[in-house]
CSV table of C-alpha atoms and ligand atoms in Angstrom, one decimal:
chain,number,residue,atom,x,y,z
C,675,MET,CA,95.5,99.6,82.5
C,676,ARG,CA,92.9,96.9,82.7
C,677,LEU,CA,90.3,99.3,84.0
C,678,HIS,CA,88.4,101.0,81.2
C,679,GLY,CA,86.1,103.1,83.1
C,680,GLU,CA,85.4,106.3,84.8
C,681,VAL,CA,85.3,106.4,88.6
C,682,SER,CA,82.5,108.5,90.0
C,683,PHE,CA,81.7,109.2,93.6
C,684,ASP,CA,78.4,109.5,95.4
C,685,GLU,CA,79.4,111.7,98.3
C,686,ASP,CA,76.6,110.7,100.6
C,687,GLU,CA,76.9,107.0,100.3
C,688,GLU,CA,80.6,106.9,99.6
C,689,GLU,CA,79.8,104.5,96.8
C,690,VAL,CA,81.9,104.3,93.7
C,691,VAL,CA,80.6,103.2,90.3
C,692,MET,CA,83.1,102.4,87.5
C,693,VAL,CA,81.5,102.7,84.1
C,694,PRO,CA,83.2,101.0,81.2
C,695,ALA,CA,84.3,103.3,78.4
C,696,ALA,CA,81.9,101.7,75.9
C,697,ALA,CA,78.9,102.4,78.1
C,698,LEU,CA,80.1,106.0,78.6
C,699,SER,CA,80.0,106.7,74.9
C,700,SER,CA,76.5,105.5,74.4
C,701,SER,CA,74.5,106.2,77.5
C,702,PRO,CA,74.3,109.2,79.9
C,703,LEU,CA,75.6,108.5,83.5
C,704,ASN,CA,72.3,109.3,85.1
C,705,GLY,CA,70.1,106.9,83.2
C,706,GLY,CA,69.4,103.1,83.5
C,707,ALA,CA,71.4,100.4,85.2
C,708,VAL,CA,75.1,101.2,85.3
C,709,PRO,CA,77.5,98.3,85.0
C,710,VAL,CA,79.9,98.0,87.9
C,711,THR,CA,83.5,97.2,87.3
C,712,ARG,CA,85.8,96.4,90.2
C,713,LEU,CA,89.2,97.7,90.9
C,714,VAL,CA,91.2,94.6,91.7
C,715,VAL,CA,94.0,95.1,94.2
C,716,GLY,CA,96.3,92.1,94.9
C,717,TYR,CA,98.2,92.1,98.1
C,718,ALA,CA,101.3,90.3,99.3
C,719,LEU,CA,101.8,91.1,103.0
C,720,THR,CA,103.0,89.3,106.1
C,721,LYS,CA,100.4,87.8,108.4
C,722,LYS,CA,101.2,90.5,110.9
C,723,LYS,CA,100.6,93.2,108.3
C,724,VAL,CA,97.4,91.6,107.1
C,725,LYS,CA,96.1,91.7,110.6
C,726,SER,CA,97.0,95.4,111.3
C,727,PHE,CA,96.2,96.8,107.8
C,728,LEU,CA,93.2,94.8,106.5
C,729,GLN,CA,90.9,95.7,109.4
C,730,PRO,CA,87.2,95.0,108.9
C,731,LYS,CA,86.5,98.8,108.5
C,732,LEU,CA,88.9,98.9,105.6
C,733,LEU,CA,87.5,95.8,104.0
C,734,LEU,CA,84.0,97.0,104.4
C,735,LEU,CA,84.6,100.4,102.9
C,736,ALA,CA,86.7,99.0,100.0
C,737,ARG,CA,83.8,96.7,99.1
C,738,LYS,CA,81.4,99.5,99.2
C,739,LYS,CA,83.6,101.5,96.9
C,740,GLY,CA,84.1,98.7,94.4
C,741,ILE,CA,87.6,97.8,95.4
C,742,ASN,CA,88.3,94.1,95.5
C,743,LEU,CA,91.2,93.2,97.7
C,744,VAL,CA,92.6,89.8,96.8
C,745,ALA,CA,95.4,87.9,98.6
C,746,ILE,CA,98.3,86.9,96.4
C,747,ASP,CA,99.3,83.2,96.8
C,748,ASP,CA,103.1,83.1,96.8
C,749,THR,CA,103.1,79.4,96.1
C,750,ARG,CA,101.6,80.0,92.7
C,751,PRO,CA,103.0,81.9,89.7
C,752,LEU,CA,101.8,85.5,89.8
C,753,ALA,CA,100.9,85.4,86.1
C,754,GLU,CA,98.2,82.7,86.9
C,755,GLN,CA,96.6,85.0,89.4
C,756,GLY,CA,94.7,88.3,88.9
C,757,PRO,CA,94.4,90.1,86.6
C,758,PHE,CA,95.2,93.0,88.9
C,759,ASP,CA,95.0,96.7,88.6
C,760,VAL,CA,97.2,97.3,91.5
C,761,ILE,CA,99.6,95.2,93.6
C,762,LEU,CA,100.3,96.2,97.2
C,763,HIS,CA,103.2,94.5,98.9
C,764,LYS,CA,105.6,94.4,101.8
C,765,ILE,CA,107.7,91.3,101.5
C,766,THR,CA,111.4,91.9,101.6
C,767,SER,CA,112.8,88.7,100.2
C,768,LYS,CA,114.9,88.8,97.0
C,769,GLU,CA,112.9,86.0,95.5
C,770,TRP,CA,109.6,88.0,95.8
C,771,GLN,CA,111.2,91.2,94.4
C,772,GLN,CA,112.4,89.2,91.4
C,773,VAL,CA,108.9,87.7,90.9
C,774,LEU,CA,107.4,91.2,91.0
C,775,GLU,CA,109.9,92.7,88.7
C,776,ASP,CA,109.5,90.0,86.1
C,777,TYR,CA,105.7,90.3,86.4
C,778,HIS,CA,105.8,94.1,86.0
C,779,GLU,CA,107.9,93.7,82.8
C,780,GLU,CA,105.2,91.5,81.4
C,781,HIS,CA,102.4,93.7,82.7
C,782,PRO,CA,103.5,97.3,82.8
C,783,GLU,CA,99.8,98.3,83.0
C,784,VAL,CA,99.6,97.0,86.6
C,785,THR,CA,100.5,99.6,89.3
C,786,VAL,CA,103.0,98.1,91.7
C,787,LEU,CA,102.9,99.9,95.1
C,788,ASP,CA,105.8,100.5,95.3
C,789,PRO,CA,108.7,99.5,93.1
C,790,PRO,CA,111.0,97.1,95.0
C,791,ASN,CA,114.2,99.0,94.2
C,792,ALA,CA,112.8,102.2,95.7
C,793,ILE,CA,111.6,100.3,98.8
C,794,ASN,CA,115.1,98.8,99.2
C,795,HIS,CA,116.3,102.3,99.9
C,796,LEU,CA,114.4,102.3,103.2
C,797,ASN,CA,115.5,98.8,104.2
C,798,ASN,CA,118.9,100.2,105.3
C,799,ARG,CA,119.1,102.9,108.0
C,800,GLN,CA,122.0,104.6,106.2
C,801,SER,CA,120.5,104.9,102.7
C,802,MET,CA,117.0,105.7,104.2
C,803,LEU,CA,118.2,109.2,105.4
C,804,ALA,CA,120.5,110.0,102.5
C,805,GLU,CA,117.8,111.9,100.6
C,806,VAL,CA,116.9,114.0,103.6
C,807,SER,CA,120.5,115.3,103.9
C,808,ASP,CA,120.3,117.3,100.7
C,809,LEU,CA,116.9,118.8,101.3
C,810,ASN,CA,116.8,122.6,101.7
C,811,LEU,CA,113.4,123.5,103.3
C,812,SER,CA,114.5,126.6,105.2
C,813,SER,CA,112.1,128.9,103.4
C,814,PHE,CA,109.2,126.6,104.4
C,815,TYR,CA,109.1,127.5,108.1
C,816,GLY,CA,111.8,125.2,109.4
C,817,GLU,CA,115.0,123.5,109.0
C,818,VAL,CA,115.0,119.7,108.5
C,819,CYS,CA,118.1,117.6,109.0
C,820,THR,CA,119.2,114.2,110.2
C,821,PRO,CA,121.2,113.4,113.3
C,822,ARG,CA,124.9,112.8,112.8
C,823,GLN,CA,125.5,109.0,112.4
C,824,LEU,CA,128.1,106.4,111.8
C,825,VAL,CA,127.8,103.0,110.3
C,826,ILE,CA,129.6,100.1,112.0
C,827,MET,CA,129.8,96.9,109.9
C,828,ARG,CA,131.9,94.7,112.1
C,829,ASP,CA,134.4,94.4,115.0
C,830,PRO,CA,132.6,95.8,118.1
C,831,SER,CA,136.0,96.4,119.8
C,832,SER,CA,136.8,99.1,117.2
C,833,ILE,CA,133.6,101.1,118.0
C,834,PRO,CA,134.9,103.4,120.8
C,835,THR,CA,137.8,104.6,118.6
C,836,ALA,CA,135.6,105.0,115.5
C,837,VAL,CA,133.1,107.1,117.5
C,838,ALA,CA,135.9,109.3,118.9
C,839,MET,CA,137.4,109.8,115.5
C,840,ALA,CA,134.1,110.7,114.0
C,841,GLY,CA,133.5,113.2,116.8
C,842,LEU,CA,130.1,111.9,117.7
C,843,THR,CA,128.6,113.2,121.0
C,844,LEU,CA,127.2,110.7,123.5
C,845,PRO,CA,124.6,109.4,124.2
C,846,LEU,CA,124.2,107.4,121.0
C,847,VAL,CA,121.2,105.5,119.7
C,848,ALA,CA,122.3,102.1,118.3
C,849,LYS,CA,120.0,100.8,115.6
C,850,PRO,CA,120.3,97.6,113.5
C,851,LEU,CA,121.5,98.6,110.0
C,852,VAL,CA,119.0,96.5,108.1
C,853,VAL,CA,115.2,96.9,108.6
C,854,ASP,CA,113.5,93.8,107.3
C,855,GLY,CA,110.2,93.7,109.0
C,856,THR,CA,111.5,91.4,111.8
C,857,SER,CA,111.2,92.5,115.5
C,858,LYS,CA,115.0,92.1,115.7
C,859,SER,CA,115.5,95.0,113.3
C,860,HIS,CA,113.6,97.2,115.8
C,861,GLU,CA,115.8,96.3,118.8
C,862,LEU,CA,117.4,99.6,119.7
C,863,SER,CA,119.6,100.7,122.5
C,864,LEU,CA,121.0,103.8,124.1
C,865,ALA,CA,124.7,103.9,124.9
C,866,TYR,CA,125.8,106.4,127.5
C,867,ASP,CA,129.5,105.9,127.6
C,868,GLU,CA,132.3,105.2,125.1
C,869,ALA,CA,133.7,102.1,126.8
C,870,SER,CA,130.5,100.2,126.7
C,871,LEU,CA,130.1,100.8,122.9
C,872,SER,CA,132.1,97.7,122.3
C,873,MET,CA,129.2,95.6,123.8
C,874,LEU,CA,127.1,96.5,120.7
C,875,ASP,CA,126.3,94.0,118.0
C,876,PRO,CA,127.1,95.2,114.4
C,877,PRO,CA,126.1,95.8,111.7
C,878,LEU,CA,124.5,98.9,113.1
C,879,VAL,CA,124.0,102.6,112.8
C,880,LEU,CA,125.1,104.8,115.7
C,881,GLN,CA,123.0,108.0,115.8
C,882,GLU,CA,123.4,111.0,118.1
C,883,PHE,CA,120.6,111.3,120.5
C,884,VAL,CA,118.7,114.6,120.1
C,885,ASN,CA,116.7,115.9,123.1
C,886,HIS,CA,113.1,116.7,121.9
C,887,GLY,CA,110.9,116.9,124.9
C,888,GLY,CA,109.8,113.2,124.7
C,889,ILE,CA,107.4,113.8,121.8
C,890,LEU,CA,107.7,112.5,118.3
C,891,PHE,CA,105.8,113.5,115.2
C,892,LYS,CA,104.8,110.6,112.9
C,893,VAL,CA,104.0,111.9,109.4
C,894,TYR,CA,102.1,109.5,107.3
C,895,ILE,CA,102.2,109.8,103.5
C,896,ILE,CA,99.6,108.0,101.3
C,897,GLY,CA,100.0,109.4,97.8
C,898,GLU,CA,99.4,113.1,98.1
C,899,THR,CA,97.7,112.9,101.5
C,900,ILE,CA,99.7,113.8,104.6
C,901,GLN,CA,98.6,113.2,108.1
C,902,VAL,CA,100.6,113.8,111.3
C,903,VAL,CA,100.1,112.4,114.8
C,904,ARG,CA,102.0,112.8,118.0
C,905,ARG,CA,103.6,109.8,119.9
C,906,PHE,CA,105.4,109.6,123.2
C,907,SER,CA,109.1,109.1,122.6
C,908,LEU,CA,112.2,108.6,124.7
C,909,PRO,CA,112.7,111.2,127.5
C,910,ASP,CA,115.4,113.8,127.2
C,911,VAL,CA,118.9,113.0,128.5
C,912,ASN,CA,120.5,115.6,130.8
C,913,THR,CA,124.0,116.1,132.0
C,914,TYR,CA,123.1,114.4,135.3
C,915,ASP,CA,121.9,111.3,133.4
C,916,LEU,CA,125.1,111.3,131.3
C,917,LEU,CA,127.4,111.5,134.3
C,918,ASN,CA,125.5,108.9,136.3
C,919,ASN,CA,124.6,106.3,133.7
C,920,VAL,CA,127.0,103.8,132.2
C,921,GLY,CA,126.4,101.0,129.8
C,922,VAL,CA,124.0,100.1,127.1
C,923,TYR,CA,120.2,100.3,127.7
C,924,ARG,CA,118.0,98.3,125.5
C,925,PHE,CA,114.7,100.0,124.9
C,926,PRO,CA,111.4,98.6,123.8
C,927,ARG,CA,109.5,99.9,120.7
C,928,VAL,CA,108.4,103.3,121.9
C,929,SER,CA,106.6,104.4,118.8
C,930,CYS,CA,103.5,102.2,119.1
C,931,ALA,CA,99.8,103.1,119.0
C,932,ALA,CA,99.4,102.7,122.8
C,933,ALA,CA,101.8,105.6,123.2
C,934,SER,CA,99.7,108.1,121.2
C,935,ALA,CA,100.2,111.6,122.7
C,936,ASP,CA,97.5,113.3,120.6
C,937,HIS,CA,95.2,113.9,123.6
C,938,ALA,CA,97.8,114.3,126.3
C,939,ASP,CA,98.1,117.6,128.2
C,940,LEU,CA,101.5,118.8,127.1
C,941,ASP,CA,103.6,121.9,127.0
C,942,PRO,CA,102.5,123.6,123.8
C,943,HIS,CA,106.2,124.4,122.9
C,944,ILE,CA,106.8,120.7,122.7
C,945,SER,CA,103.5,119.4,121.4
C,946,GLU,CA,102.9,122.0,118.6
C,947,LEU,CA,102.7,120.2,115.3
C,948,PRO,CA,105.3,121.1,112.6
C,949,PRO,CA,103.9,123.8,110.3
C,950,ARG,CA,101.7,122.4,107.5
C,951,PRO,CA,103.6,124.1,104.7
C,952,LEU,CA,106.8,122.4,105.9
C,953,LEU,CA,105.1,119.0,106.0
C,954,GLU,CA,103.5,119.5,102.6
C,955,LYS,CA,106.9,120.4,101.0
C,956,LEU,CA,108.7,117.6,102.9
C,957,GLY,CA,106.2,115.0,101.8
C,958,LYS,CA,106.3,116.1,98.2
C,959,GLU,CA,110.1,116.2,98.0
C,960,LEU,CA,110.5,112.8,99.7
C,961,ARG,CA,107.8,111.2,97.6
C,962,GLY,CA,109.6,112.4,94.5
C,963,ARG,CA,113.2,111.6,95.6
C,964,LEU,CA,112.4,108.2,97.1
C,965,GLY,CA,109.9,107.2,94.3
C,966,LEU,CA,107.5,106.0,96.9
C,967,ARG,CA,103.8,106.6,97.7
C,968,LEU,CA,103.3,104.8,100.9
C,969,PHE,CA,105.5,105.6,103.9
C,970,ASN,CA,105.9,107.5,107.1
C,971,ILE,CA,108.5,109.8,108.5
C,972,ASP,CA,109.5,110.0,112.2
C,973,MET,CA,110.4,113.6,113.0
C,974,ILE,CA,111.5,115.3,116.3
C,975,ARG,CA,111.9,119.0,117.1
C,976,GLU,CA,115.1,119.8,118.9
C,977,LEU,CA,114.4,120.9,122.5
C,978,GLY,CA,114.7,124.6,122.9
C,979,THR,CA,114.3,125.4,119.2
C,980,LYS,CA,111.1,126.6,117.4
C,981,ASP,CA,111.8,125.1,114.0
C,982,ARG,CA,114.8,122.7,114.0
C,983,TYR,CA,113.6,119.3,113.0
C,984,TYR,CA,115.4,116.0,112.7
C,985,ILE,CA,114.2,113.1,110.7
C,986,ILE,CA,115.2,109.9,112.5
C,987,ASP,CA,113.4,107.1,110.7
C,988,ILE,CA,111.4,106.5,107.5
C,989,ASN,CA,109.3,103.4,107.2
C,990,TYR,CA,107.8,101.8,104.1
C,991,PHE,CA,104.2,100.8,104.3
C,992,PRO,CA,104.1,101.4,108.0
C,993,GLY,CA,101.3,100.7,110.5
C,994,PHE,CA,98.6,102.7,108.6
C,995,GLY,CA,96.0,100.8,110.6
C,996,LYS,CA,96.9,103.1,113.5
C,997,MET,CA,96.3,106.2,111.5
C,998,PRO,CA,92.9,107.8,112.3
C,999,GLY,CA,90.6,107.5,109.2
C,1000,TYR,CA,93.1,105.5,107.2
C,1001,GLU,CA,90.3,103.4,105.6
C,1002,HIS,CA,88.9,106.5,103.9
C,1003,ILE,CA,92.3,107.9,102.9
C,1004,PHE,CA,93.6,104.6,101.6
C,1005,THR,CA,90.5,103.7,99.5
C,1006,ASP,CA,90.3,107.2,98.0
C,1007,PHE,CA,94.0,106.9,97.2
C,1008,LEU,CA,93.4,103.7,95.3
C,1009,LEU,CA,90.4,105.1,93.4
C,1010,ASN,CA,92.4,108.3,92.5
C,1011,LEU,CA,95.1,106.1,91.1
C,1012,ALA,CA,92.6,104.3,88.9
C,1013,GLN,CA,91.0,107.6,87.8
C,1014,SER,CA,94.3,109.3,86.8
C,1015,LYS,CA,95.4,106.2,84.9
C,1016,TYR,CA,92.0,106.2,83.1
C,1017,LYS,CA,92.3,109.9,82.2
C,1018,LYS,CA,95.9,109.2,80.9
C,1019,CYS,CA,94.5,106.4,78.8
C,1020,LEU,CA,91.8,108.6,77.3
C,1021,SER,CA,94.3,111.4,76.5
C,1022,GLY,CA,96.5,108.8,74.8
C,1023,GLY,CA,99.3,109.3,77.3
J,129,LIG,N1,118.4,110.2,117.2
J,129,LIG,C1,117.5,110.1,118.1
J,129,LIG,N2,117.3,111.0,119.0
J,129,LIG,C2,116.3,110.9,119.9
J,129,LIG,N3,115.4,109.9,120.0
J,129,LIG,C3,115.5,108.9,119.0
J,129,LIG,C4,116.6,109.0,118.1
J,129,LIG,N4,116.4,107.9,117.3
J,129,LIG,C5,115.4,107.2,117.8
J,129,LIG,N5,114.8,107.8,118.8
J,129,LIG,C6,113.7,107.3,119.6
J,129,LIG,O1,113.7,105.9,119.4
J,129,LIG,C7,112.4,105.5,118.7
J,129,LIG,C8,112.7,104.4,117.8
J,129,LIG,O2,113.7,104.7,116.8
J,129,LIG,P1,113.4,104.5,115.3
J,129,LIG,O3,112.2,105.2,114.9
J,129,LIG,O4,114.6,104.8,114.5
J,129,LIG,O5,113.2,102.9,115.3
J,129,LIG,P2,112.3,101.9,114.5
J,129,LIG,O6,112.4,100.6,115.1
J,129,LIG,O7,112.7,102.0,113.1
J,129,LIG,O8,110.8,102.5,114.7
J,129,LIG,P3,109.5,102.2,113.9
J,129,LIG,O9,108.7,101.3,114.8
J,129,LIG,O10,108.9,103.6,113.8
J,129,LIG,O11,109.8,101.6,112.6
J,129,LIG,C9,112.0,106.8,118.0
J,129,LIG,O12,110.6,106.7,117.8
J,129,LIG,C10,112.4,107.8,119.1
J,129,LIG,O13,111.4,107.8,120.1
J,130,LIG,O1,103.3,102.9,112.2
J,130,LIG,P1,104.5,103.0,113.0
J,130,LIG,O2,104.3,103.4,114.4
J,130,LIG,O3,105.6,103.7,112.2
J,130,LIG,O4,105.1,101.5,113.2
J,130,LIG,C1,105.2,100.6,112.1
J,130,LIG,C2,106.6,100.3,111.7
J,130,LIG,O5,107.3,101.5,111.3
J,130,LIG,C3,106.6,99.3,110.6
J,130,LIG,O6,108.0,99.0,110.3
J,130,LIG,C4,105.8,98.0,111.0
J,130,LIG,O7,105.7,97.2,109.9
J,130,LIG,P2,106.6,95.9,109.7
J,130,LIG,O8,106.5,95.1,110.9
J,130,LIG,O9,105.9,95.3,108.5
J,130,LIG,O10,108.0,96.5,109.4
J,130,LIG,C5,104.4,98.4,111.4
J,130,LIG,O11,103.8,97.2,111.8
J,130,LIG,P3,102.2,97.0,111.8
J,130,LIG,O12,101.8,97.4,110.4
J,130,LIG,O13,102.1,95.5,112.1
J,130,LIG,O14,101.6,97.9,112.8
J,130,LIG,C6,104.4,99.4,112.5
J,130,LIG,O15,105.0,98.8,113.7
J,131,LIG,MG1,110.5,104.9,114.0
J,132,LIG,MG1,111.5,102.3,111.5
C-alpha cells in the first residue's frame, strides 16, 4: 500500500493524523509537528451517485480526517491519475471493468471497492439472491429465505404456462432481470392474474409477493458496520384484492428516502426490527460469500410470523446518503481499511 503511516484518532475533534513510518521510528507521537499524509480515494461514480453520496457533510468530514476524495477522469488512462490508496466505483460498463482489472493487476496495493466480478453478481436479480438460498441462520433468532421466483428470458406469450408449471402463487412481482443503475431497471410491476402475465416484457424475474404489513427493513453494510432502517413498502394483498383485480400494475420506486417509516406510529408486531444477532450473522455471511463490503439488503418479515424473513433485493453501493450518520461510518471505514493494511505491512503480511 502507498500509505506508510499509522492512523491515529483524536476523539474530540474527529481529526486523523497519519504519521509516516520513518517519523514513527525516530520521534514520539506526542512531540513536535507531525507530518500529515493523506489517504487518497479515487472515485468513479455516475453524476447521480456523486450528488447523492458526496454530500457536503461527507466531503467536510473526509477533509478533516485527512481523506482526499478525487474524481477519476474516465477520458484519461487510470495509470496517469492517482496514485490512489483506494478506488471507489459504481460504473457497470464492461469497458470500465476491464480498465479497473488491468489497473489492479499493475497496482495490487490499491484497494478496489469492490472487485467488479463480485459486483456483477448483484447486477442480475437471479444471481443476486443465489447466496441467500444456502444460508442457514435458524439458530440466530430467525429464518431467512428468498421468495420463490422464475426467470423469463423471452417470449411473453409463454409466461402463463411457465408460471403454472413452476407452481408459483399469484400475485407476482415482475422485476427487470438486469440491474444496471438505470431507472428502467427499477420499473417493477405487480401481476394479479395469470392471463395478463403475457403483457410483461422479458427478460425479467417473476417473484412471489409476500405479505409483510407494508414495512421493509433496509440493512446497510459498510465493511463491518451494519445499520438498519424501516421504509414504507407495498401494502398487503388480500383475497378480496386478488379476486377483484386483474392486469398488471406498474408501481413507482417505493423504497426511497421520502418513505422512511422510522418515526411512524406502527403496530409493533410489524415495525419491530429484525434481531441484532440475526443481522450481524447475515451481514457477515453475505459479506464473505459475495466478496463485497458496500451493499444493502432489503428484507421483509412475513405477515403473521415472528421470525420468518425474506430477502427480496440486494444492492451494490446503494443510496448511503440516505443512511443516518453515513458520513461518520464511511470515513471511519476508509480509515480502518488503511490502518489494517498498514498493520499487515508492518507484520510483513
Ligand atoms: N417479493 C416481494 N414481496 C413483497 N413486496 C415486494 C417483493 N419484491 C419487491 N417488493 C416491494 O417492491 C419494492 C421494490 O422491489 P425491489 O427492492 O426488488 O426493487 P429495486 O428497484 O431493486 O429497489 P431498490 O431501489 O431498493 O434498488 C420493495 O422495496 C418492496 O416494497
Ligand atoms: O438506498 P436504497 O433505498 O436501497 O436505494 C438505492 C438503490 O438501491 C440503488 O440501486 C441506487 O443507486 P443506482 O441508481 O446507482 O443504482 C441508489 O441511488 P442513489 O445513490 O442516487 O440514491 C438508491 O436509489
Ligand atoms: Mg430494493
Ligand atoms: Mg435493488
